[in-house]
Amino acid sequence: MNLFVIGDVHGCFHTLQELIKHWQPATELLVQTGDIVDRGNYSLECLELARTLETQGPTVFLLGNHEHEMLKHYAPNGPNANWLRWGGRVTAQQYQGRPSLLQEHLAWIKQHPLFWTNEHLLISHAALPIHPIHLT
């Protein structure tokens, strides 16, 4: 199976929609490398599209640092000022008045891995604290 890899989306829903038009689910595994949220005005729509894409073909959605910081923000030790400064404030505003959707999205985000591997590749959002990396 071929790979169709999408990097940081950062709430740019319309761009994500355009990219997805080129994905061929019958022959390609979609790997999104994280940072689907923050900075743009459509983080919620990006997450909803990602959840829909999981039902349309083989997909892997990875955890980026923005999702990681978002989880920390809404954890019992929150709020997370770093996340708010990095663009999380826009995302948090989008969830105002939508607590059930927030909980659905947080649960969905929590289930995603930091990296994906096959016999030839390791794909992650950023560096991993694994020394050395053995892929056998």
mmCIF file with all atom_site columns, N, CA, C and O in Angstrom, residues 23-44:
data_model
loop_
_atom_site.group_PDB
_atom_site.id
_atom_site.type_symbol
_atom_site.label_atom_id
_atom_site.label_alt_id
_atom_site.label_comp_id
_atom_site.label_asym_id
_atom_site.label_entity_id
_atom_site.label_seq_id
_atom_site.pdbx_PDB_ins_code
_atom_site.Cartn_x
_atom_site.Cartn_y
_atom_site.Cartn_z
_atom_site.occupancy
_atom_site.B_iso_or_equiv
_atom_site.pdbx_formal_charge
_atom_site.auth_seq_id
_atom_site.auth_comp_id
_atom_site.auth_asym_id
_atom_site.auth_atom_id
_atom_site.pdbx_PDB_model_num
ATOM 1  N N  . TRP A 1 23 ? -6.270  12.001 -2.184 1.00 0.00 ? 23 TRP A N  1
ATOM 2  C CA . TRP A 1 23 ? -6.080  10.723 -1.492 1.00 0.00 ? 23 TRP A CA 1
ATOM 3  C C  . TRP A 1 23 ? -6.864  9.639  -2.215 1.00 0.00 ? 23 TRP A C  1
ATOM 4  O O  . TRP A 1 23 ? -8.030  9.827  -2.556 1.00 0.00 ? 23 TRP A O  1
ATOM 5  N N  . GLN A 1 24 ? -6.234  8.488  -2.412 1.00 0.00 ? 24 GLN A N  1
ATOM 6  C CA . GLN A 1 24 ? -6.882  7.344  -3.046 1.00 0.00 ? 24 GLN A CA 1
ATOM 7  C C  . GLN A 1 24 ? -6.982  6.218  -2.010 1.00 0.00 ? 24 GLN A C  1
ATOM 8  O O  . GLN A 1 24 ? -6.068  5.395  -1.878 1.00 0.00 ? 24 GLN A O  1
ATOM 9  N N  . PRO A 1 25 ? -8.081  6.175  -1.254 1.00 0.00 ? 25 PRO A N  1
ATOM 10 C CA . PRO A 1 25 ? -8.207  5.230  -0.142 1.00 0.00 ? 25 PRO A CA 1
ATOM 11 C C  . PRO A 1 25 ? -8.060  3.760  -0.541 1.00 0.00 ? 25 PRO A C  1
ATOM 12 O O  . PRO A 1 25 ? -7.670  2.942  0.282  1.00 0.00 ? 25 PRO A O  1
ATOM 13 N N  . ALA A 1 26 ? -8.359  3.420  -1.783 1.00 0.00 ? 26 ALA A N  1
ATOM 14 C CA . ALA A 1 26 ? -8.246  2.022  -2.208 1.00 0.00 ? 26 ALA A CA 1
ATOM 15 C C  . ALA A 1 26 ? -6.794  1.558  -2.279 1.00 0.00 ? 26 ALA A C  1
ATOM 16 O O  . ALA A 1 26 ? -6.512  0.361  -2.126 1.00 0.00 ? 26 ALA A O  1
ATOM 17 N N  . THR A 1 27 ? -5.863  2.502  -2.475 1.00 0.00 ? 27 THR A N  1
ATOM 18 C CA . THR A 1 27 ? -4.467  2.112  -2.660 1.00 0.00 ? 27 THR A CA 1
ATOM 19 C C  . THR A 1 27 ? -3.495  2.847  -1.744 1.00 0.00 ? 27 THR A C  1
ATOM 20 O O  . THR A 1 27 ? -2.301  2.572  -1.789 1.00 0.00 ? 27 THR A O  1
ATOM 21 N N  . GLU A 1 28 ? -3.994  3.790  -0.927 1.00 0.00 ? 28 GLU A N  1
ATOM 22 C CA . GLU A 1 28 ? -3.105  4.594  -0.101 1.00 0.00 ? 28 GLU A CA 1
ATOM 23 C C  . GLU A 1 28 ? -3.547  4.629  1.357  1.00 0.00 ? 28 GLU A C  1
ATOM 24 O O  . GLU A 1 28 ? -4.731  4.790  1.644  1.00 0.00 ? 28 GLU A O  1
ATOM 25 N N  . LEU A 1 29 ? -2.574  4.507  2.229  1.00 0.00 ? 29 LEU A N  1
ATOM 26 C CA . LEU A 1 29 ? -2.784  4.728  3.660  1.00 0.00 ? 29 LEU A CA 1
ATOM 27 C C  . LEU A 1 29 ? -2.575  6.216  3.916  1.00 0.00 ? 29 LEU A C  1
ATOM 28 O O  . LEU A 1 29 ? -1.522  6.768  3.587  1.00 0.00 ? 29 LEU A O  1
ATOM 29 N N  . LEU A 1 30 ? -3.582  6.863  4.478  1.00 0.00 ? 30 LEU A N  1
ATOM 30 C CA . LEU A 1 30 ? -3.476  8.272  4.850  1.00 0.00 ? 30 LEU A CA 1
ATOM 31 C C  . LEU A 1 30 ? -2.822  8.358  6.221  1.00 0.00 ? 30 LEU A C  1
ATOM 32 O O  . LEU A 1 30 ? -3.300  7.759  7.189  1.00 0.00 ? 30 LEU A O  1
ATOM 33 N N  . VAL A 1 31 ? -1.716  9.076  6.302  1.00 0.00 ? 31 VAL A N  1
ATOM 34 C CA . VAL A 1 31 ? -1.038  9.334  7.574  1.00 0.00 ? 31 VAL A CA 1
ATOM 35 C C  . VAL A 1 31 ? -0.999  10.838 7.769  1.00 0.00 ? 31 VAL A C  1
ATOM 36 O O  . VAL A 1 31 ? -0.422  11.563 6.962  1.00 0.00 ? 31 VAL A O  1
ATOM 37 N N  . GLN A 1 32 ? -1.629  11.313 8.831  1.00 0.00 ? 32 GLN A N  1
ATOM 38 C CA . GLN A 1 32 ? -1.605  12.733 9.170  1.00 0.00 ? 32 GLN A CA 1
ATOM 39 C C  . GLN A 1 32 ? -0.699  12.867 10.383 1.00 0.00 ? 32 GLN A C  1
ATOM 40 O O  . GLN A 1 32 ? -0.894  12.192 11.388 1.00 0.00 ? 32 GLN A O  1
ATOM 41 N N  . THR A 1 33 ? 0.301   13.735 10.297 1.00 0.00 ? 33 THR A N  1
ATOM 42 C CA . THR A 1 33 ? 1.384   13.755 11.272 1.00 0.00 ? 33 THR A CA 1
ATOM 43 C C  . THR A 1 33 ? 1.132   14.585 12.530 1.00 0.00 ? 33 THR A C  1
ATOM 44 O O  . THR A 1 33 ? 2.055   14.861 13.273 1.00 0.00 ? 33 THR A O  1
ATOM 45 N N  . GLY A 1 34 ? -0.117  14.952 12.769 1.00 0.00 ? 34 GLY A N  1
ATOM 46 C CA . GLY A 1 34 ? -0.427  15.701 13.983 1.00 0.00 ? 34 GLY A CA 1
ATOM 47 C C  . GLY A 1 34 ? -0.513  17.193 13.727 1.00 0.00 ? 34 GLY A C  1
ATOM 48 O O  . GLY A 1 34 ? -0.318  17.667 12.605 1.00 0.00 ? 34 GLY A O  1
ATOM 49 N N  . ASP A 1 35 ? -0.809  17.927 14.777 1.00 0.00 ? 35 ASP A N  1
ATOM 50 C CA . ASP A 1 35 ? -1.063  19.369 14.700 1.00 0.00 ? 35 ASP A CA 1
ATOM 51 C C  . ASP A 1 35 ? -2.205  19.669 13.737 1.00 0.00 ? 35 ASP A C  1
ATOM 52 O O  . ASP A 1 35 ? -2.107  20.544 12.879 1.00 0.00 ? 35 ASP A O  1
ATOM 53 N N  . ILE A 1 36 ? -3.270  18.954 13.917 1.00 0.00 ? 36 ILE A N  1
ATOM 54 C CA . ILE A 1 36 ? -4.485  19.202 13.130 1.00 0.00 ? 36 ILE A CA 1
ATOM 55 C C  . ILE A 1 36 ? -5.250  20.399 13.706 1.00 0.00 ? 36 ILE A C  1
ATOM 56 O O  . ILE A 1 36 ? -6.057  20.999 13.025 1.00 0.00 ? 36 ILE A O  1
ATOM 57 N N  . VAL A 1 37 ? -4.954  20.760 14.968 1.00 0.00 ? 37 VAL A N  1
ATOM 58 C CA . VAL A 1 37 ? -5.667  21.846 15.651 1.00 0.00 ? 37 VAL A CA 1
ATOM 59 C C  . VAL A 1 37 ? -4.787  23.080 15.797 1.00 0.00 ? 37 VAL A C  1
ATOM 60 O O  . VAL A 1 37 ? -3.584  23.032 15.589 1.00 0.00 ? 37 VAL A O  1
ATOM 61 N N  . ASP A 1 38 ? -5.439  24.178 16.194 1.00 0.00 ? 38 ASP A N  1
ATOM 62 C CA . ASP A 1 38 ? -4.820  25.440 16.609 1.00 0.00 ? 38 ASP A CA 1
ATOM 63 C C  . ASP A 1 38 ? -4.422  26.320 15.426 1.00 0.00 ? 38 ASP A C  1
ATOM 64 O O  . ASP A 1 38 ? -4.170  25.856 14.329 1.00 0.00 ? 38 ASP A O  1
ATOM 65 N N  . ARG A 1 39 ? -4.371  27.578 15.740 1.00 0.00 ? 39 ARG A N  1
ATOM 66 C CA . ARG A 1 39 ? -3.968  28.673 14.851 1.00 0.00 ? 39 ARG A CA 1
ATOM 67 C C  . ARG A 1 39 ? -5.025  29.024 13.816 1.00 0.00 ? 39 ARG A C  1
ATOM 68 O O  . ARG A 1 39 ? -5.326  30.173 13.629 1.00 0.00 ? 39 ARG A O  1
ATOM 69 N N  . GLY A 1 40 ? -5.568  28.069 13.095 1.00 0.00 ? 40 GLY A N  1
ATOM 70 C CA . GLY A 1 40 ? -6.604  28.362 12.114 1.00 0.00 ? 40 GLY A CA 1
ATOM 71 C C  . GLY A 1 40 ? -7.967  28.472 12.770 1.00 0.00 ? 40 GLY A C  1
ATOM 72 O O  . GLY A 1 40 ? -8.147  28.165 13.953 1.00 0.00 ? 40 GLY A O  1
ATOM 73 N N  . ASN A 1 41 ? -8.946  28.869 11.989 1.00 0.00 ? 41 ASN A N  1
ATOM 74 C CA . ASN A 1 41 ? -10.288 29.098 12.514 1.00 0.00 ? 41 ASN A CA 1
ATOM 75 C C  . ASN A 1 41 ? -11.195 27.871 12.480 1.00 0.00 ? 41 ASN A C  1
ATOM 76 O O  . ASN A 1 41 ? -12.359 27.985 12.840 1.00 0.00 ? 41 ASN A O  1
ATOM 77 N N  . TYR A 1 42 ? -10.676 26.729 12.046 1.00 0.00 ? 42 TYR A N  1
ATOM 78 C CA . TYR A 1 42 ? -11.557 25.585 11.827 1.00 0.00 ? 42 TYR A CA 1
ATOM 79 C C  . TYR A 1 42 ? -11.011 24.290 12.437 1.00 0.00 ? 42 TYR A C  1
ATOM 80 O O  . TYR A 1 42 ? -11.108 23.228 11.830 1.00 0.00 ? 42 TYR A O  1
ATOM 81 N N  . SER A 1 43 ? -10.471 24.375 13.628 1.00 0.00 ? 43 SER A N  1
ATOM 82 C CA . SER A 1 43 ? -9.945  23.171 14.279 1.00 0.00 ? 43 SER A CA 1
ATOM 83 C C  . SER A 1 43 ? -11.027 22.119 14.483 1.00 0.00 ? 43 SER A C  1
ATOM 84 O O  . SER A 1 43 ? -10.796 20.931 14.245 1.00 0.00 ? 43 SER A O  1
ATOM 85 N N  . LEU A 1 44 ? -12.197 22.534 14.924 1.00 0.00 ? 44 LEU A N  1
ATOM 86 C CA . LEU A 1 44 ? -13.282 21.574 15.162 1.00 0.00 ? 44 LEU A CA 1
ATOM 87 C C  . LEU A 1 44 ? -13.677 20.872 13.872 1.00 0.00 ? 44 LEU A C  1
ATOM 88 O O  . LEU A 1 44 ? -13.862 19.648 13.850 1.00 0.00 ? 44 LEU A O  1
#
